[in-house]
Amino acid sequence: MRTVTDFPHDVEIIENTFIPLRDGQQVAARIWLPVDAATTPVPAVLEYIPYRKRDMTRGRDANNHPYIAGHGYACVRVDLRGSGDSDGVMTDEYRPQEHEDAEDVIGWLAEQPWCDGNVGMMGISWGGFNSLQLAARRPAALKAIISASATEDLYVDNMHYMGGALLADNLSEATVMLAFNSLPPDPAIVGDRWREMWHERLRGSGLWLETWLRHQRRDEYWKPASVCEDYSAVTVPVMAVGGWADGYTNAIFRLMEHLDVPRRALIGPWGHKYPHLGVPGPAIGFLQEVVRWWDHWLKGIDTGLDGEPMVRAWMQDSVPPSASYEDRPGRWVAEESWPSPRIEERSFTLTRHGLLARPHDDVEQHLLELQSPLSVGMFAGKWASYAAVPDLPYDQREEDGGALVFESEPLGEQLELFGLPAVCVDVAADQPVAQLAVRLSDVAANGEATRVTYGVLNLTHRDSSAQPQPLKPGHRYSVEVPLNAMAHSFPAGHRLRLSVSTSYWPLIWPAPQPATVTIRTGISSLRLPVRPPRAEDTELRAFGEPEVAPELETTPLQTGEHHWRVVRDLATDVSTLEIANDQGSFRIDETDTVVRRATNEWYSFRWNDVNSVRGETRTVRRIERGADWRVEINTRTVLTSTPSHFHVNAQLDAYELDPDRGDPRVYSESWQHEIPRDLV
């Protein structure tokens, strides 16, 4: 990582500006502005997220926005309505109010004397989502976007549901947002009204987990902000960015296939991080790529983008299994279009004893029964790796004892895959609701098994997630289980292993009742996207070294703790996955603000009792400045289930740590909800 201090433009920082909205409210913005923009207007680049510009994202903002601004852009980081120092209350993600406000912000930016009327929008995760969503709304000044770690389909590829199954990340994300939404604005920015604004948020934001659990199928709730409902609505150039360790990468391939605008895909080995901060590495000079993109589309400078391939991705080499990697070895590859006509589909037939690399017409058929223990999935890692803890999948031999395993003969030559695999399976179940989790692993000569990709399917969603249908016990179905996109090189001598289980807890919530599935081999198959070698890959333009603007100056105060532990209590038959993401505390030197942030999660079950599964999350958020301003938010959320309902119990406590107060707790609210299961 190289720190850059000398830029083509000197930059001034406007700590806070309030941008007016159409209803009289205002949102708070921090602006990095070239000093000569008053006489030579520049394009504006907007990042629009709820994660608090004043403190929580200040470090990342310090890396990114001065760098881009130093190359001749007005960078504007805006807190969403109801977050940070902005007015109002935020009651959910990606709702019409958020989009209307963004349109107002974009219009305001285009009218500023320091802006030449052209606006770009960029972001990762939430900011990547609403960049796509605003592109589909087509405000006149928005000319191009960069969307990282995001999706255009809120139901199919978000942290709520996957393959019609409930993700445990649904619980953890809701808890994180409960904590963020409950924090106050900074008195140094909003003045004496900070306490009134804070209590308005505490009373009004609500428990988002309840909302998300009440929409278990792909109903109208998910559609308005899903760009996939009408790809043609997007008429500006799109750069889509992601990583193989992230949870959103499938969306990049759909965007490349269905958009009809200039578009580029960049996929590295990274988790849920910008590529210049990417873990696992190698990280790249992503901010240089950002500047090239904006120069081309916002300034009209020929930066060579027109001559570059549509899709560029990191082909990952085979590695031993590990829950974390500093770097993933591999190489950059590219395709001129997507779907690529160069990629060939190859099928492997599931047999009683393995994977057969030939058509299934003459293969003997067998019926194999399976009911997996709930322990399958305890070493699955996170749905989207945040690289803060060792959250990648571990050696798959830990999981395969509870699965049906289909393994190929040793490969006679290297096999490279790039794209989206799928499993077509003939299946029956003895319950109306059942699930399949399918994993593809790279098995080395010593038996170590590294998960390459996986997919899950709630079998009631076999034909539609909008109108799921219960299974008829004993009836046979032909279903397709999509696996996540991947790029992986299998060496000669290694084996392919396909593992099928009926549970994958805690990555997905178990079915309401234990289900036994029967798979018919001989007619079930694994479809793989085989990529032939491409000599042009060696001629690809090299990425630069990662560059950032100078780091935010902070003083560490309290050491954090990160762990990922699987605990099995043989006396009680209770197994628990414990996750700690405690970032400790630090002081932001330039504002003299102390920040404390910690999240802990527990996912447990007892023996094979599907009604014993339990998810619990707890958060602590504290912000303070001297003795005059000290606030803390504590949250606790517990999710359990019965065969018929989900049960939510949540608690929020807010404290103003004033020595003159007898009881520092200023607000407390609890929620108890019983939500019917809808074939989930």
mmCIF file with all atom_site columns, C-alpha atoms in Angstrom, residues 297-369:
data_model
loop_
_atom_site.group_PDB
_atom_site.id
_atom_site.type_symbol
_atom_site.label_atom_id
_atom_site.label_alt_id
_atom_site.label_comp_id
_atom_site.label_asym_id
_atom_site.label_entity_id
_atom_site.label_seq_id
_atom_site.pdbx_PDB_ins_code
_atom_site.Cartn_x
_atom_site.Cartn_y
_atom_site.Cartn_z
_atom_site.occupancy
_atom_site.B_iso_or_equiv
_atom_site.pdbx_formal_charge
_atom_site.auth_seq_id
_atom_site.auth_comp_id
_atom_site.auth_asym_id
_atom_site.auth_atom_id
_atom_site.pdbx_PDB_model_num
ATOM 1  C CA . TRP A 1 297 ? -17.237 9.003   -18.432 1.00 0.00 ? 297 TRP A CA 1
ATOM 2  C CA . LEU A 1 298 ? -17.385 12.305  -16.533 1.00 0.00 ? 298 LEU A CA 1
ATOM 3  C CA . LYS A 1 299 ? -14.635 14.267  -18.279 1.00 0.00 ? 299 LYS A CA 1
ATOM 4  C CA . GLY A 1 300 ? -14.652 12.696  -21.743 1.00 0.00 ? 300 GLY A CA 1
ATOM 5  C CA . ILE A 1 301 ? -10.952 11.776  -21.609 1.00 0.00 ? 301 ILE A CA 1
ATOM 6  C CA . ASP A 1 302 ? -9.903  8.710   -23.605 1.00 0.00 ? 302 ASP A CA 1
ATOM 7  C CA . THR A 1 303 ? -8.374  6.470   -20.933 1.00 0.00 ? 303 THR A CA 1
ATOM 8  C CA . GLY A 1 304 ? -8.396  3.316   -23.034 1.00 0.00 ? 304 GLY A CA 1
ATOM 9  C CA . LEU A 1 305 ? -11.529 1.795   -21.534 1.00 0.00 ? 305 LEU A CA 1
ATOM 10 C CA . ASP A 1 306 ? -13.120 1.205   -24.930 1.00 0.00 ? 306 ASP A CA 1
ATOM 11 C CA . GLY A 1 307 ? -10.379 -1.219  -25.894 1.00 0.00 ? 307 GLY A CA 1
ATOM 12 C CA . GLU A 1 308 ? -10.496 -3.337  -22.738 1.00 0.00 ? 308 GLU A CA 1
ATOM 13 C CA . PRO A 1 309 ? -12.404 -6.601  -22.148 1.00 0.00 ? 309 PRO A CA 1
ATOM 14 C CA . MET A 1 310 ? -15.802 -6.555  -20.487 1.00 0.00 ? 310 MET A CA 1
ATOM 15 C CA . VAL A 1 311 ? -14.943 -9.022  -17.710 1.00 0.00 ? 311 VAL A CA 1
ATOM 16 C CA . ARG A 1 312 ? -11.711 -9.238  -15.764 1.00 0.00 ? 312 ARG A CA 1
ATOM 17 C CA . ALA A 1 313 ? -11.375 -11.778 -12.956 1.00 0.00 ? 313 ALA A CA 1
ATOM 18 C CA . TRP A 1 314 ? -8.835  -13.474 -10.712 1.00 0.00 ? 314 TRP A CA 1
ATOM 19 C CA . MET A 1 315 ? -8.413  -17.146 -11.637 1.00 0.00 ? 315 MET A CA 1
ATOM 20 C CA . GLN A 1 316 ? -7.659  -18.711 -8.275  1.00 0.00 ? 316 GLN A CA 1
ATOM 21 C CA . ASP A 1 317 ? -5.039  -21.418 -7.975  1.00 0.00 ? 317 ASP A CA 1
ATOM 22 C CA . SER A 1 318 ? -5.567  -24.477 -5.804  1.00 0.00 ? 318 SER A CA 1
ATOM 23 C CA . VAL A 1 319 ? -4.714  -23.891 -2.135  1.00 0.00 ? 319 VAL A CA 1
ATOM 24 C CA . PRO A 1 320 ? -5.000  -25.944 1.067   1.00 0.00 ? 320 PRO A CA 1
ATOM 25 C CA . PRO A 1 321 ? -8.190  -25.218 3.036   1.00 0.00 ? 321 PRO A CA 1
ATOM 26 C CA . SER A 1 322 ? -8.014  -22.414 5.598   1.00 0.00 ? 322 SER A CA 1
ATOM 27 C CA . ALA A 1 323 ? -10.446 -20.139 7.404   1.00 0.00 ? 323 ALA A CA 1
ATOM 28 C CA . SER A 1 324 ? -8.375  -17.132 6.320   1.00 0.00 ? 324 SER A CA 1
ATOM 29 C CA . TYR A 1 325 ? -5.789  -16.281 3.682   1.00 0.00 ? 325 TYR A CA 1
ATOM 30 C CA . GLU A 1 326 ? -3.451  -13.347 3.442   1.00 0.00 ? 326 GLU A CA 1
ATOM 31 C CA . ASP A 1 327 ? -3.256  -13.905 -0.315  1.00 0.00 ? 327 ASP A CA 1
ATOM 32 C CA . ARG A 1 328 ? -4.876  -16.246 -2.838  1.00 0.00 ? 328 ARG A CA 1
ATOM 33 C CA . PRO A 1 329 ? -2.395  -17.208 -5.589  1.00 0.00 ? 329 PRO A CA 1
ATOM 34 C CA . GLY A 1 330 ? -3.654  -16.999 -9.140  1.00 0.00 ? 330 GLY A CA 1
ATOM 35 C CA . ARG A 1 331 ? -3.641  -14.803 -12.223 1.00 0.00 ? 331 ARG A CA 1
ATOM 36 C CA . TRP A 1 332 ? -5.847  -12.284 -14.013 1.00 0.00 ? 332 TRP A CA 1
ATOM 37 C CA . VAL A 1 333 ? -7.977  -13.553 -16.895 1.00 0.00 ? 333 VAL A CA 1
ATOM 38 C CA . ALA A 1 334 ? -10.470 -11.774 -19.119 1.00 0.00 ? 334 ALA A CA 1
ATOM 39 C CA . GLU A 1 335 ? -13.433 -12.305 -21.412 1.00 0.00 ? 335 GLU A CA 1
ATOM 40 C CA . GLU A 1 336 ? -14.578 -9.902  -24.117 1.00 0.00 ? 336 GLU A CA 1
ATOM 41 C CA . SER A 1 337 ? -18.277 -10.465 -23.418 1.00 0.00 ? 337 SER A CA 1
ATOM 42 C CA . TRP A 1 338 ? -20.636 -12.288 -21.075 1.00 0.00 ? 338 TRP A CA 1
ATOM 43 C CA . PRO A 1 339 ? -21.868 -14.950 -21.451 1.00 0.00 ? 339 PRO A CA 1
ATOM 44 C CA . SER A 1 340 ? -18.618 -15.817 -23.149 1.00 0.00 ? 340 SER A CA 1
ATOM 45 C CA . PRO A 1 341 ? -18.884 -18.031 -26.224 1.00 0.00 ? 341 PRO A CA 1
ATOM 46 C CA . ARG A 1 342 ? -15.464 -19.421 -25.304 1.00 0.00 ? 342 ARG A CA 1
ATOM 47 C CA . ILE A 1 343 ? -16.662 -21.121 -22.119 1.00 0.00 ? 343 ILE A CA 1
ATOM 48 C CA . GLU A 1 344 ? -17.808 -24.700 -22.609 1.00 0.00 ? 344 GLU A CA 1
ATOM 49 C CA . GLU A 1 345 ? -20.264 -26.597 -20.443 1.00 0.00 ? 345 GLU A CA 1
ATOM 50 C CA . ARG A 1 346 ? -19.072 -29.992 -19.252 1.00 0.00 ? 346 ARG A CA 1
ATOM 51 C CA . SER A 1 347 ? -21.308 -32.437 -17.375 1.00 0.00 ? 347 SER A CA 1
ATOM 52 C CA . PHE A 1 348 ? -20.396 -34.988 -14.749 1.00 0.00 ? 348 PHE A CA 1
ATOM 53 C CA . THR A 1 349 ? -22.934 -37.660 -13.871 1.00 0.00 ? 349 THR A CA 1
ATOM 54 C CA . LEU A 1 350 ? -23.621 -38.505 -10.241 1.00 0.00 ? 350 LEU A CA 1
ATOM 55 C CA . THR A 1 351 ? -23.190 -42.251 -9.740  1.00 0.00 ? 351 THR A CA 1
ATOM 56 C CA . ARG A 1 352 ? -23.536 -44.443 -6.706  1.00 0.00 ? 352 ARG A CA 1
ATOM 57 C CA . HIS A 1 353 ? -19.795 -44.214 -6.155  1.00 0.00 ? 353 HIS A CA 1
ATOM 58 C CA . GLY A 1 354 ? -18.724 -40.884 -7.572  1.00 0.00 ? 354 GLY A CA 1
ATOM 59 C CA . LEU A 1 355 ? -18.693 -38.390 -10.457 1.00 0.00 ? 355 LEU A CA 1
ATOM 60 C CA . LEU A 1 356 ? -18.459 -39.790 -13.966 1.00 0.00 ? 356 LEU A CA 1
ATOM 61 C CA . ALA A 1 357 ? -17.206 -37.569 -16.768 1.00 0.00 ? 357 ALA A CA 1
ATOM 62 C CA . ARG A 1 358 ? -19.576 -38.832 -19.431 1.00 0.00 ? 358 ARG A CA 1
ATOM 63 C CA . PRO A 1 359 ? -23.306 -38.589 -20.321 1.00 0.00 ? 359 PRO A CA 1
ATOM 64 C CA . HIS A 1 360 ? -25.727 -40.504 -18.121 1.00 0.00 ? 360 HIS A CA 1
ATOM 65 C CA . ASP A 1 361 ? -27.546 -42.531 -20.783 1.00 0.00 ? 361 ASP A CA 1
ATOM 66 C CA . ASP A 1 362 ? -25.843 -45.835 -19.918 1.00 0.00 ? 362 ASP A CA 1
ATOM 67 C CA . VAL A 1 363 ? -25.180 -45.265 -16.192 1.00 0.00 ? 363 VAL A CA 1
ATOM 68 C CA . GLU A 1 364 ? -26.952 -47.509 -13.690 1.00 0.00 ? 364 GLU A CA 1
ATOM 69 C CA . GLN A 1 365 ? -29.429 -45.650 -11.483 1.00 0.00 ? 365 GLN A CA 1
ATOM 70 C CA . HIS A 1 366 ? -29.543 -45.909 -7.680  1.00 0.00 ? 366 HIS A CA 1
ATOM 71 C CA . LEU A 1 367 ? -31.635 -44.281 -4.953  1.00 0.00 ? 367 LEU A CA 1
ATOM 72 C CA . LEU A 1 368 ? -29.552 -42.769 -2.131  1.00 0.00 ? 368 LEU A CA 1
ATOM 73 C CA . GLU A 1 369 ? -31.212 -41.539 1.076   1.00 0.00 ? 369 GLU A CA 1
#
